[in-house]
Amino acid sequence: MPSPTIANFFGDNASVLTSTTSITASASDPVLVIRASDFATWGSATAGATNPQKWLTNMMNKAYEFFQISANLSDQSINCVVTLAFVTLADRIVGSTTTRKRQFSYAVDIYAPDLGSNTPDPDDI
C-alpha cells in the first residue's frame, strides 16, 4: 500500500506550503493555516512535510497538551476533548519485519446535540 498523502487524510484541497504564496479564502470556504513551528514542543512537521501522519500526530499532541495544562478540561462548554487514554507497547509488521513500538492511544470525545445521527456534524459543535 502506498504511503498516505495529505489529501487522503485532510481532503482533496489540502496542501503543504513551503514558500510564500497567496491563499484565497472566504466566509463560505475558510482556510486553516498551521505553521510547523507551532508544534516545536515535540519536534516539527517540517521534516517530511508531506507526510500527513506527522501533521496529525502533531495536532493530537497539541490538542492533548491544551487539555492537560489548562483548566478547560472541566469547562463543559468545550465540545471536543482530547485525552491520552494509555501508552503501551505493540508489535507492528511492515513487510516481513516485526518491530516493537510504543503505542499512544488518545481518547477523543466530541459532544454534539442529539439529532439522531451516528456521525457528529462539525457545524453543530
Tab-separated table of C-alpha atoms in Angstrom:
chain	number	residue	atom	x	y	z
A	1	MET	CA	0.000	0.000	0.000
A	2	PRO	CA	1.433	3.412	-0.882
A	3	SER	CA	2.038	5.939	1.883
A	4	PRO	CA	-0.983	8.103	2.644
A	5	THR	CA	-0.992	11.620	1.264
A	6	ILE	CA	-2.077	14.923	2.740
A	7	ALA	CA	-5.191	14.743	0.510
A	8	ASN	CA	-6.012	11.225	1.821
A	9	PHE	CA	-6.083	12.489	5.404
A	10	PHE	CA	-7.360	16.036	5.070
A	11	GLY	CA	-9.220	16.319	1.737
A	12	ASP	CA	-8.583	16.961	-1.934
A	13	ASN	CA	-7.794	20.652	-1.451
A	14	ALA	CA	-5.322	20.183	1.421
A	15	SER	CA	-1.714	21.039	0.702
A	16	VAL	CA	1.565	21.817	2.433
A	17	LEU	CA	3.016	25.208	1.541
A	18	THR	CA	6.793	25.559	1.564
A	19	SER	CA	7.143	29.053	0.122
A	20	THR	CA	5.370	32.383	0.225
A	21	THR	CA	2.092	32.156	-1.598
A	22	SER	CA	-1.320	33.748	-1.756
A	23	ILE	CA	-4.239	31.908	-0.231
A	24	THR	CA	-7.769	32.853	-1.194
A	25	ALA	CA	-10.361	32.296	1.491
A	26	SER	CA	-13.944	33.348	2.046
A	27	ALA	CA	-16.561	33.146	4.767
A	28	SER	CA	-18.139	30.197	2.970
A	29	ASP	CA	-14.801	28.435	2.340
A	30	PRO	CA	-12.346	29.433	5.120
A	31	VAL	CA	-8.750	28.220	5.333
A	32	LEU	CA	-6.969	26.892	8.424
A	33	VAL	CA	-3.247	27.681	8.480
A	34	ILE	CA	-0.993	25.894	10.966
A	35	ARG	CA	2.736	26.522	10.939
A	36	ALA	CA	5.055	23.605	11.644
A	37	SER	CA	6.851	25.805	14.189
A	38	ASP	CA	3.673	25.791	16.298
A	39	PHE	CA	4.483	22.155	17.043
A	40	ALA	CA	8.043	22.824	18.245
A	41	THR	CA	7.335	21.169	21.614
A	42	TRP	CA	7.536	17.717	20.014
A	43	GLY	CA	9.719	18.440	17.048
A	44	SER	CA	8.473	19.830	13.799
A	45	ALA	CA	6.392	18.598	10.893
A	46	THR	CA	8.866	20.356	8.590
A	47	ALA	CA	10.907	17.177	8.105
A	48	GLY	CA	8.716	15.079	5.850
A	49	ALA	CA	6.217	17.914	5.499
A	50	THR	CA	4.088	15.958	3.034
A	51	ASN	CA	3.589	13.084	5.497
A	52	PRO	CA	0.048	13.527	6.894
A	53	GLN	CA	0.783	11.176	9.797
A	54	LYS	CA	3.302	13.698	11.148
A	55	TRP	CA	0.810	16.544	10.900
A	56	LEU	CA	-1.983	14.512	12.535
A	57	THR	CA	0.301	13.365	15.349
A	58	ASN	CA	1.313	16.972	15.992
A	59	MET	CA	-2.346	18.043	16.041
A	60	MET	CA	-3.255	15.299	18.515
A	61	ASN	CA	-0.310	16.214	20.757
A	62	LYS	CA	-1.238	19.902	20.613
A	63	ALA	CA	-4.889	19.207	21.478
A	64	TYR	CA	-3.857	16.870	24.308
A	65	GLU	CA	-1.447	19.495	25.662
A	66	PHE	CA	-4.231	22.102	25.656
A	67	PHE	CA	-6.408	19.975	27.933
A	68	GLN	CA	-3.524	18.754	30.069
A	69	ILE	CA	-2.176	22.192	31.002
A	70	SER	CA	-5.388	24.190	31.181
A	71	ALA	CA	-8.444	24.235	33.370
A	72	ASN	CA	-10.588	23.789	30.250
A	73	LEU	CA	-10.962	20.062	30.821
A	74	SER	CA	-13.649	20.909	33.388
A	75	ASP	CA	-15.286	23.517	31.127
A	76	GLN	CA	-18.268	21.643	29.721
A	77	SER	CA	-18.894	24.245	27.031
A	78	ILE	CA	-15.916	22.757	25.159
A	79	ASN	CA	-17.282	20.070	22.853
A	80	CYS	CA	-14.048	18.450	21.581
A	81	VAL	CA	-11.893	16.957	24.322
A	82	VAL	CA	-8.656	15.040	23.708
A	83	THR	CA	-7.078	12.976	26.464
A	84	LEU	CA	-4.328	10.364	26.465
A	85	ALA	CA	-6.025	7.066	27.243
A	86	PHE	CA	-2.873	4.990	27.665
A	87	VAL	CA	0.612	4.228	26.424
A	88	THR	CA	1.618	0.632	25.762
A	89	LEU	CA	3.873	-1.460	23.530
A	90	ALA	CA	2.662	-3.010	20.298
A	91	ASP	CA	4.181	-5.087	17.516
A	92	ARG	CA	3.895	-3.571	14.031
A	93	ILE	CA	4.563	-5.638	10.920
A	94	VAL	CA	5.986	-3.964	7.812
A	95	GLY	CA	6.597	-6.460	5.045
A	96	SER	CA	8.119	-9.398	6.910
A	97	THR	CA	9.739	-7.386	9.709
A	98	THR	CA	8.116	-7.124	13.121
A	99	THR	CA	9.080	-4.082	15.157
A	100	ARG	CA	8.080	-3.294	18.727
A	101	LYS	CA	6.841	0.291	19.011
A	102	ARG	CA	5.253	2.493	21.654
A	103	GLN	CA	1.524	2.880	21.078
A	104	PHE	CA	-0.101	6.154	22.138
A	105	SER	CA	-3.874	5.855	22.352
A	106	TYR	CA	-5.832	9.077	22.571
A	107	ALA	CA	-9.427	9.420	23.631
A	108	VAL	CA	-11.243	11.993	21.522
A	109	ASP	CA	-14.687	12.895	22.830
A	110	ILE	CA	-16.959	15.039	20.687
A	111	TYR	CA	-20.196	16.335	22.156
A	112	ALA	CA	-22.950	17.318	19.736
A	113	PRO	CA	-26.694	17.932	20.014
A	114	ASP	CA	-28.767	14.758	19.949
A	115	LEU	CA	-30.081	14.982	16.395
A	116	GLY	CA	-30.248	11.221	15.872
A	117	SER	CA	-27.129	10.961	13.685
A	118	ASN	CA	-24.333	8.482	14.344
A	119	THR	CA	-21.746	10.916	12.968
A	120	PRO	CA	-21.192	14.361	14.518
A	121	ASP	CA	-21.775	17.309	12.208
A	122	PRO	CA	-18.965	19.797	12.907
A	123	ASP	CA	-21.387	22.645	12.193
A	124	ASP	CA	-23.412	21.561	15.251
A	125	ILE	CA	-20.466	21.502	17.669
